[in-house]
């Protein structure tokens, strides 16, 4: 088990566009394992690579249905709308309502480079959006309706 330090709002790494992953090697596997450990330790439902200081398009999510690893994820379909309280392991002491699609379908690669598609509703759809935002330097606080 290897925990990594979670970066916090204000650190530049959280505001950069992450680079696509093109090497599906042991280093990527280690990063994903460490991200999962770090997420579970912090009781989070998702973690993106820039939250452990890595500018790579890699995400881990677990909304209680097992670990989902997304490499180079892209949202390819959305439907509906939901508004609920959101928080982030990189943003301390702020929980605010954010409106997201109710249904989200994502195209991604697994840790071996194989392409797949996955769809989710409710919390999982929200997690897809929140974590993929991180890969583009966007934090949920940017999406709070003022
Ligand atoms: Zn977050």
Short mmCIF file of N, CA, C and O in Angstrom, two decimals, residues 33-143:
data_model
loop_
_atom_site.label_atom_id
_atom_site.label_comp_id
_atom_site.label_asym_id
_atom_site.label_seq_id
_atom_site.Cartn_x
_atom_site.Cartn_y
_atom_site.Cartn_z
N UNK A 33 -2.64 1.99 -8.71
CA UNK A 33 -2.75 1.31 -7.41
C UNK A 33 -2.62 2.32 -6.26
O UNK A 33 -3.38 2.28 -5.29
N UNK A 34 -1.66 3.22 -6.40
CA UNK A 34 -1.46 4.23 -5.35
C UNK A 34 -2.64 5.19 -5.27
O UNK A 34 -3.05 5.61 -4.18
N UNK A 35 -3.20 5.54 -6.43
CA UNK A 35 -4.37 6.43 -6.44
C UNK A 35 -5.55 5.76 -5.74
O UNK A 35 -6.27 6.40 -4.97
N UNK A 36 -5.75 4.47 -5.99
CA UNK A 36 -6.85 3.75 -5.33
C UNK A 36 -6.62 3.72 -3.82
O UNK A 36 -7.53 4.02 -3.04
N UNK A 37 -5.40 3.39 -3.40
CA UNK A 37 -5.09 3.37 -1.96
C UNK A 37 -5.37 4.73 -1.32
O UNK A 37 -5.95 4.82 -0.24
N UNK A 38 -4.94 5.78 -2.02
CA UNK A 38 -5.08 7.14 -1.50
C UNK A 38 -6.56 7.53 -1.42
O UNK A 38 -7.00 8.14 -0.43
N UNK A 39 -7.33 7.15 -2.44
CA UNK A 39 -8.76 7.45 -2.45
C UNK A 39 -9.48 6.74 -1.30
O UNK A 39 -10.26 7.35 -0.57
N UNK A 40 -9.21 5.44 -1.13
CA UNK A 40 -9.89 4.68 -0.07
C UNK A 40 -9.50 5.21 1.30
O UNK A 40 -10.34 5.32 2.20
N UNK A 41 -8.22 5.54 1.49
CA UNK A 41 -7.75 6.05 2.78
C UNK A 41 -8.48 7.34 3.15
O UNK A 41 -8.76 7.59 4.31
N UNK A 42 -8.78 8.16 2.12
CA UNK A 42 -9.42 9.46 2.36
C UNK A 42 -10.94 9.37 2.31
O UNK A 42 -11.62 10.39 2.41
N UNK A 43 -11.48 8.14 2.13
CA UNK A 43 -12.94 7.96 2.04
C UNK A 43 -13.54 8.73 0.87
O UNK A 43 -14.67 9.22 0.96
N UNK A 44 -12.81 8.82 -0.23
CA UNK A 44 -13.34 9.49 -1.42
C UNK A 44 -14.02 8.49 -2.34
O UNK A 44 -13.86 7.28 -2.19
N UNK A 45 -14.79 9.02 -3.30
CA UNK A 45 -15.43 8.15 -4.31
C UNK A 45 -14.74 8.29 -5.66
O UNK A 45 -15.11 7.62 -6.61
N UNK A 46 -13.71 9.15 -5.71
CA UNK A 46 -12.98 9.31 -6.96
C UNK A 46 -11.71 10.10 -6.74
O UNK A 46 -11.60 10.86 -5.77
N UNK A 47 -10.73 9.86 -7.61
CA UNK A 47 -9.48 10.61 -7.53
C UNK A 47 -8.87 10.67 -8.93
O UNK A 47 -8.87 9.69 -9.66
N UNK A 48 -8.40 11.86 -9.29
CA UNK A 48 -7.77 12.05 -10.59
C UNK A 48 -6.26 12.26 -10.39
O UNK A 48 -5.83 12.76 -9.35
N UNK A 49 -5.47 11.90 -11.41
CA UNK A 49 -4.02 11.93 -11.28
C UNK A 49 -3.46 13.28 -10.80
O UNK A 49 -2.53 13.29 -9.97
N UNK A 50 -3.98 14.43 -11.27
CA UNK A 50 -3.41 15.69 -10.77
C UNK A 50 -3.60 15.88 -9.27
O UNK A 50 -2.87 16.65 -8.64
N UNK A 51 -4.53 15.12 -8.69
CA UNK A 51 -4.72 15.21 -7.23
C UNK A 51 -3.62 14.50 -6.46
O UNK A 51 -3.53 14.61 -5.24
N UNK A 52 -2.79 13.74 -7.18
CA UNK A 52 -1.57 13.20 -6.56
C UNK A 52 -0.35 13.77 -7.27
O UNK A 52 0.74 13.22 -7.22
N UNK A 53 -0.55 14.90 -7.97
CA UNK A 53 0.56 15.65 -8.54
C UNK A 53 1.03 15.18 -9.90
O UNK A 53 2.09 15.61 -10.37
N UNK A 54 0.24 14.31 -10.56
CA UNK A 54 0.66 13.78 -11.86
C UNK A 54 -0.24 14.33 -12.96
O UNK A 54 -1.46 14.19 -12.91
N UNK A 55 0.37 14.96 -13.98
CA UNK A 55 -0.42 15.55 -15.07
C UNK A 55 -0.71 14.51 -16.15
O UNK A 55 -0.28 14.64 -17.30
N UNK A 56 -1.40 13.47 -15.76
CA UNK A 56 -1.74 12.38 -16.69
C UNK A 56 -3.25 12.18 -16.69
O UNK A 56 -3.91 12.36 -15.67
N UNK A 57 -3.78 11.76 -17.86
CA UNK A 57 -5.22 11.56 -17.97
C UNK A 57 -5.59 10.18 -17.42
O UNK A 57 -5.84 9.23 -18.16
N UNK A 58 -5.60 10.09 -16.10
CA UNK A 58 -5.93 8.84 -15.40
C UNK A 58 -6.80 9.16 -14.19
O UNK A 58 -6.56 10.13 -13.49
N UNK A 59 -7.82 8.30 -14.00
CA UNK A 59 -8.82 8.52 -12.95
C UNK A 59 -9.16 7.19 -12.29
O UNK A 59 -9.18 6.16 -12.97
N UNK A 60 -9.41 7.20 -10.99
CA UNK A 60 -10.01 6.04 -10.33
C UNK A 60 -11.31 6.49 -9.66
O UNK A 60 -11.40 7.62 -9.17
N UNK A 61 -12.30 5.61 -9.70
CA UNK A 61 -13.61 5.90 -9.12
C UNK A 61 -14.11 4.64 -8.42
O UNK A 61 -13.92 3.52 -8.92
N UNK A 62 -14.73 4.82 -7.25
CA UNK A 62 -15.47 3.72 -6.63
C UNK A 62 -16.64 4.33 -5.85
O UNK A 62 -16.45 4.95 -4.81
N UNK A 63 -17.85 4.16 -6.40
CA UNK A 63 -19.03 4.70 -5.72
C UNK A 63 -19.70 3.61 -4.88
O UNK A 63 -20.87 3.73 -4.53
N UNK A 64 -18.94 2.56 -4.58
CA UNK A 64 -19.48 1.48 -3.76
C UNK A 64 -19.77 0.23 -4.56
O UNK A 64 -20.32 -0.74 -4.04
N UNK A 65 -19.39 0.26 -5.83
CA UNK A 65 -19.65 -0.89 -6.71
C UNK A 65 -18.36 -1.47 -7.26
O UNK A 65 -18.37 -2.17 -8.27
N UNK A 66 -17.23 -1.16 -6.62
CA UNK A 66 -15.95 -1.66 -7.08
C UNK A 66 -15.16 -0.60 -7.84
O UNK A 66 -15.73 0.40 -8.29
N UNK A 67 -13.88 -0.86 -7.97
CA UNK A 67 -12.98 0.14 -8.56
C UNK A 67 -13.19 0.23 -10.08
O UNK A 67 -13.34 -0.79 -10.76
N UNK A 68 -13.21 1.46 -10.57
CA UNK A 68 -13.24 1.73 -12.01
C UNK A 68 -12.00 2.55 -12.33
O UNK A 68 -11.77 3.59 -11.71
N UNK A 69 -11.20 2.08 -13.26
CA UNK A 69 -10.03 2.83 -13.70
C UNK A 69 -10.28 3.35 -15.11
O UNK A 69 -10.68 2.59 -15.99
N UNK A 70 -10.07 4.64 -15.30
CA UNK A 70 -10.31 5.27 -16.61
C UNK A 70 -9.02 5.94 -17.07
O UNK A 70 -8.53 6.87 -16.41
N UNK A 71 -8.47 5.47 -18.18
CA UNK A 71 -7.31 6.11 -18.77
C UNK A 71 -7.77 6.82 -20.04
O UNK A 71 -8.49 6.23 -20.85
N UNK A 72 -7.33 8.07 -20.21
CA UNK A 72 -7.73 8.89 -21.36
C UNK A 72 -9.25 8.91 -21.56
O UNK A 72 -9.74 8.72 -22.68
N UNK A 73 -10.01 9.14 -20.49
CA UNK A 73 -11.48 9.08 -20.62
C UNK A 73 -12.05 10.27 -21.39
O UNK A 73 -11.50 11.38 -21.33
N UNK A 74 -13.14 10.00 -22.10
CA UNK A 74 -13.87 11.04 -22.83
C UNK A 74 -15.35 10.79 -22.64
O UNK A 74 -15.81 9.66 -22.80
N UNK A 75 -16.09 11.84 -22.34
CA UNK A 75 -17.55 11.72 -22.25
C UNK A 75 -18.11 11.70 -23.67
O UNK A 75 -17.84 12.60 -24.45
N UNK A 76 -18.86 10.65 -24.00
CA UNK A 76 -19.39 10.53 -25.37
C UNK A 76 -20.91 10.68 -25.42
O UNK A 76 -21.48 10.80 -26.49
N UNK A 77 -21.56 10.66 -24.26
CA UNK A 77 -23.02 10.82 -24.25
C UNK A 77 -23.46 11.27 -22.87
O UNK A 77 -22.93 10.79 -21.86
N UNK A 78 -24.43 12.20 -22.83
CA UNK A 78 -25.02 12.59 -21.56
C UNK A 78 -26.53 12.74 -21.75
O UNK A 78 -27.00 12.94 -22.87
N UNK A 79 -27.27 12.63 -20.65
CA UNK A 79 -28.71 12.83 -20.70
C UNK A 79 -29.21 13.29 -19.34
O UNK A 79 -28.66 12.91 -18.30
N UNK A 80 -30.23 14.12 -19.36
CA UNK A 80 -30.88 14.54 -18.12
C UNK A 80 -30.05 15.51 -17.31
O UNK A 80 -29.06 16.07 -17.79
N UNK A 81 -30.47 15.66 -16.06
CA UNK A 81 -29.86 16.64 -15.18
C UNK A 81 -30.08 16.21 -13.74
O UNK A 81 -31.09 15.61 -13.42
N UNK A 82 -29.13 16.50 -12.88
CA UNK A 82 -29.27 16.26 -11.44
C UNK A 82 -28.52 17.36 -10.71
O UNK A 82 -27.47 17.82 -11.16
N UNK A 83 -29.06 17.74 -9.57
CA UNK A 83 -28.39 18.75 -8.74
C UNK A 83 -28.22 18.17 -7.35
O UNK A 83 -29.17 17.68 -6.75
N UNK A 84 -26.97 18.18 -6.88
CA UNK A 84 -26.71 17.62 -5.55
C UNK A 84 -25.44 18.24 -4.98
O UNK A 84 -24.68 18.90 -5.69
N UNK A 85 -25.24 18.00 -3.69
CA UNK A 85 -24.06 18.52 -3.00
C UNK A 85 -22.82 17.76 -3.47
O UNK A 85 -22.84 16.53 -3.56
N UNK A 86 -21.77 18.50 -3.74
CA UNK A 86 -20.52 17.88 -4.18
C UNK A 86 -19.37 18.37 -3.30
O UNK A 86 -19.41 19.46 -2.75
N UNK A 87 -18.37 17.53 -3.18
CA UNK A 87 -17.15 17.90 -2.48
C UNK A 87 -15.97 17.34 -3.23
O UNK A 87 -16.13 16.69 -4.26
N UNK A 88 -14.77 17.59 -2.72
CA UNK A 88 -13.56 17.15 -3.42
C UNK A 88 -12.43 16.99 -2.41
O UNK A 88 -12.28 17.82 -1.51
N UNK A 89 -11.65 15.93 -2.56
CA UNK A 89 -10.54 15.69 -1.63
C UNK A 89 -9.48 16.79 -1.71
O UNK A 89 -8.69 16.95 -0.79
N UNK A 90 -9.50 17.56 -2.81
CA UNK A 90 -8.53 18.65 -2.97
C UNK A 90 -9.06 19.99 -2.51
O UNK A 90 -8.35 21.00 -2.56
N UNK A 91 -10.34 20.01 -2.11
CA UNK A 91 -10.97 21.26 -1.68
C UNK A 91 -11.53 21.06 -0.28
O UNK A 91 -12.57 20.45 -0.10
N UNK A 92 -10.81 21.54 0.71
CA UNK A 92 -11.22 21.33 2.10
C UNK A 92 -12.36 22.27 2.48
O UNK A 92 -12.37 23.43 2.07
N UNK A 93 -13.29 21.73 3.26
CA UNK A 93 -14.32 22.55 3.92
C UNK A 93 -15.30 23.27 2.98
O UNK A 93 -15.94 24.23 3.39
N UNK A 94 -15.40 22.82 1.74
CA UNK A 94 -16.40 23.39 0.85
C UNK A 94 -17.23 22.26 0.26
O UNK A 94 -16.68 21.32 -0.32
N UNK A 95 -18.53 22.31 0.47
CA UNK A 95 -19.47 21.39 -0.17
C UNK A 95 -20.61 22.24 -0.71
O UNK A 95 -21.26 22.95 0.05
N UNK A 96 -20.82 22.17 -2.02
CA UNK A 96 -21.82 23.02 -2.64
C UNK A 96 -22.61 22.24 -3.68
O UNK A 96 -22.13 21.22 -4.19
N UNK A 97 -23.79 22.77 -4.01
CA UNK A 97 -24.62 22.13 -5.03
C UNK A 97 -24.05 22.37 -6.42
O UNK A 97 -23.67 23.50 -6.75
N UNK A 98 -23.99 21.30 -7.19
CA UNK A 98 -23.55 21.39 -8.58
C UNK A 98 -24.54 20.61 -9.44
O UNK A 98 -24.99 19.52 -9.06
N UNK A 99 -24.88 21.17 -10.58
CA UNK A 99 -25.77 20.49 -11.53
C UNK A 99 -24.93 19.75 -12.55
O UNK A 99 -24.00 20.31 -13.14
N UNK A 100 -25.24 18.48 -12.72
CA UNK A 100 -24.51 17.60 -13.66
C UNK A 100 -25.54 16.81 -14.47
O UNK A 100 -26.70 16.71 -14.08
N UNK A 101 -25.11 16.17 -15.54
CA UNK A 101 -26.02 15.27 -16.25
C UNK A 101 -26.42 14.09 -15.35
O UNK A 101 -25.62 13.67 -14.50
N UNK A 102 -27.63 13.56 -15.57
CA UNK A 102 -28.09 12.42 -14.77
C UNK A 102 -27.46 11.12 -15.28
O UNK A 102 -27.20 10.20 -14.51
N UNK A 103 -27.22 11.09 -16.59
CA UNK A 103 -26.66 9.90 -17.22
C UNK A 103 -25.42 10.31 -18.01
O UNK A 103 -25.45 11.31 -18.73
N UNK A 104 -24.36 9.54 -17.87
CA UNK A 104 -23.12 9.85 -18.59
C UNK A 104 -22.51 8.56 -19.12
O UNK A 104 -22.40 7.56 -18.39
N UNK A 105 -22.14 8.58 -20.40
CA UNK A 105 -21.41 7.45 -20.98
C UNK A 105 -20.00 7.90 -21.34
O UNK A 105 -19.81 8.99 -21.90
N UNK A 106 -19.03 7.07 -20.97
CA UNK A 106 -17.62 7.42 -21.13
C UNK A 106 -16.92 6.37 -21.98
O UNK A 106 -17.20 5.17 -21.86
N UNK A 107 -16.03 6.85 -22.83
CA UNK A 107 -15.13 5.96 -23.56
C UNK A 107 -13.75 6.13 -22.93
O UNK A 107 -13.33 7.26 -22.68
N UNK A 108 -13.06 5.03 -22.65
CA UNK A 108 -11.76 5.13 -21.99
C UNK A 108 -10.91 3.91 -22.35
O UNK A 108 -11.33 3.05 -23.12
N UNK A 109 -9.70 3.88 -21.79
CA UNK A 109 -8.84 2.70 -21.91
C UNK A 109 -8.59 2.15 -20.51
O UNK A 109 -8.61 2.89 -19.52
N UNK A 110 -8.34 0.85 -20.43
CA UNK A 110 -7.97 0.26 -19.15
C UNK A 110 -6.45 0.34 -18.97
O UNK A 110 -5.75 0.89 -19.83
N UNK A 111 -5.94 -0.21 -17.88
CA UNK A 111 -4.51 -0.06 -17.57
C UNK A 111 -3.61 -0.79 -18.57
O UNK A 111 -2.40 -0.61 -18.56
N UNK A 112 -4.23 -1.64 -19.42
CA UNK A 112 -3.45 -2.34 -20.44
C UNK A 112 -3.57 -1.68 -21.82
O UNK A 112 -2.98 -2.14 -22.79
N UNK A 113 -4.40 -0.62 -21.88
CA UNK A 113 -4.57 0.09 -23.14
C UNK A 113 -5.78 -0.33 -23.94
O UNK A 113 -6.04 0.19 -25.02
N UNK A 114 -6.56 -1.29 -23.43
CA UNK A 114 -7.76 -1.75 -24.14
C UNK A 114 -8.88 -0.73 -23.99
O UNK A 114 -9.18 -0.28 -22.88
N UNK A 115 -9.52 -0.40 -25.12
CA UNK A 115 -10.63 0.55 -25.09
C UNK A 115 -11.90 -0.10 -24.59
O UNK A 115 -12.16 -1.27 -24.89
N UNK A 116 -12.69 0.66 -23.85
CA UNK A 116 -14.00 0.17 -23.41
C UNK A 116 -14.93 1.37 -23.21
O UNK A 116 -14.48 2.52 -23.19
N UNK A 117 -16.21 1.05 -23.07
CA UNK A 117 -17.20 2.09 -22.76
C UNK A 117 -17.89 1.70 -21.46
O UNK A 117 -18.08 0.52 -21.18
N UNK A 118 -18.27 2.72 -20.70
CA UNK A 118 -18.97 2.47 -19.44
C UNK A 118 -19.97 3.59 -19.23
O UNK A 118 -19.69 4.75 -19.55
N UNK A 119 -21.14 3.24 -18.72
CA UNK A 119 -22.18 4.24 -18.50
C UNK A 119 -22.59 4.23 -17.04
O UNK A 119 -22.50 3.21 -16.35
N UNK A 120 -23.04 5.38 -16.54
CA UNK A 120 -23.48 5.46 -15.16
C UNK A 120 -24.56 6.51 -15.00
O UNK A 120 -24.69 7.42 -15.82
N UNK A 121 -25.33 6.35 -13.91
CA UNK A 121 -26.37 7.31 -13.54
C UNK A 121 -26.08 7.84 -12.15
O UNK A 121 -25.27 7.26 -11.42
N UNK A 122 -26.78 8.92 -11.80
CA UNK A 122 -26.72 9.48 -10.44
C UNK A 122 -25.27 9.72 -9.99
O UNK A 122 -24.52 10.42 -10.66
N UNK A 123 -24.88 9.11 -8.85
CA UNK A 123 -23.56 9.41 -8.28
C UNK A 123 -22.42 9.02 -9.23
O UNK A 123 -21.42 9.73 -9.32
N UNK A 124 -22.57 7.90 -9.93
CA UNK A 124 -21.50 7.48 -10.84
C UNK A 124 -21.36 8.48 -11.99
O UNK A 124 -20.23 8.84 -12.38
N UNK A 125 -22.47 8.95 -12.52
CA UNK A 125 -22.43 9.95 -13.60
C UNK A 125 -21.75 11.23 -13.09
O UNK A 125 -20.93 11.83 -13.78
N UNK A 126 -22.09 11.61 -11.87
CA UNK A 126 -21.49 12.79 -11.25
C UNK A 126 -19.98 12.61 -11.09
O UNK A 126 -19.19 13.52 -11.36
N UNK A 127 -19.59 11.41 -10.64
CA UNK A 127 -18.15 11.13 -10.45
C UNK A 127 -17.40 11.18 -11.78
O UNK A 127 -16.29 11.73 -11.86
N UNK A 128 -17.99 10.62 -12.83
CA UNK A 128 -17.34 10.70 -14.15
C UNK A 128 -17.06 12.16 -14.50
O UNK A 128 -15.95 12.52 -14.89
N UNK A 129 -18.08 13.01 -14.37
CA UNK A 129 -17.93 14.42 -14.74
C UNK A 129 -16.90 15.14 -13.87
O UNK A 129 -16.04 15.85 -14.37
N UNK A 130 -17.00 14.91 -12.56
CA UNK A 130 -16.11 15.59 -11.61
C UNK A 130 -14.65 15.22 -11.87
O UNK A 130 -13.77 16.09 -11.92
N UNK A 131 -14.40 13.92 -12.06
CA UNK A 131 -13.01 13.46 -12.22
C UNK A 131 -12.44 13.85 -13.58
O UNK A 131 -11.27 14.22 -13.69
N UNK A 132 -13.27 13.79 -14.62
CA UNK A 132 -12.78 14.17 -15.95
C UNK A 132 -12.53 15.69 -15.99
O UNK A 132 -11.58 16.14 -16.62
N UNK A 133 -13.34 16.45 -15.27
CA UNK A 133 -13.06 17.89 -15.12
C UNK A 133 -11.65 18.11 -14.59
O UNK A 133 -10.93 19.01 -15.05
N UNK A 134 -11.25 17.31 -13.59
CA UNK A 134 -9.90 17.46 -13.01
C UNK A 134 -8.82 17.36 -14.09
O UNK A 134 -7.78 18.02 -14.00
N UNK A 135 -9.04 16.51 -15.08
CA UNK A 135 -8.02 16.30 -16.12
C UNK A 135 -7.89 17.53 -17.01
O UNK A 135 -6.92 17.67 -17.75
N UNK A 136 -8.90 18.41 -16.93
CA UNK A 136 -8.88 19.64 -17.72
C UNK A 136 -8.67 20.87 -16.85
O UNK A 136 -8.96 22.00 -17.27
N UNK A 137 -8.22 20.66 -15.63
CA UNK A 137 -7.91 21.79 -14.74
C UNK A 137 -9.11 22.46 -14.13
O UNK A 137 -9.02 23.59 -13.65
N UNK A 138 -10.26 21.77 -14.16
CA UNK A 138 -11.51 22.35 -13.64
C UNK A 138 -11.84 21.73 -12.29
O UNK A 138 -11.79 20.51 -12.12
N UNK A 139 -12.18 22.58 -11.32
CA UNK A 139 -12.62 22.12 -10.00
C UNK A 139 -14.12 22.35 -9.86
O UNK A 139 -14.68 23.24 -10.51
N UNK A 140 -14.76 21.54 -8.99
CA UNK A 140 -16.23 21.64 -8.89
C UNK A 140 -16.67 23.03 -8.45
O UNK A 140 -17.77 23.47 -8.81
N UNK A 141 -15.82 23.73 -7.70
CA UNK A 141 -16.21 25.06 -7.24
C UNK A 141 -16.40 26.03 -8.42
O UNK A 141 -17.13 27.01 -8.32
N UNK A 142 -15.77 25.72 -9.57
CA UNK A 142 -15.95 26.54 -10.78
C UNK A 142 -17.37 26.40 -11.32
O UNK A 142 -17.82 27.24 -12.11
N UNK A 143 -18.04 25.30 -10.96
CA UNK A 143 -19.36 24.99 -11.53
C UNK A 143 -20.50 25.28 -10.57
O UNK A 143 -21.66 25.01 -10.89
#
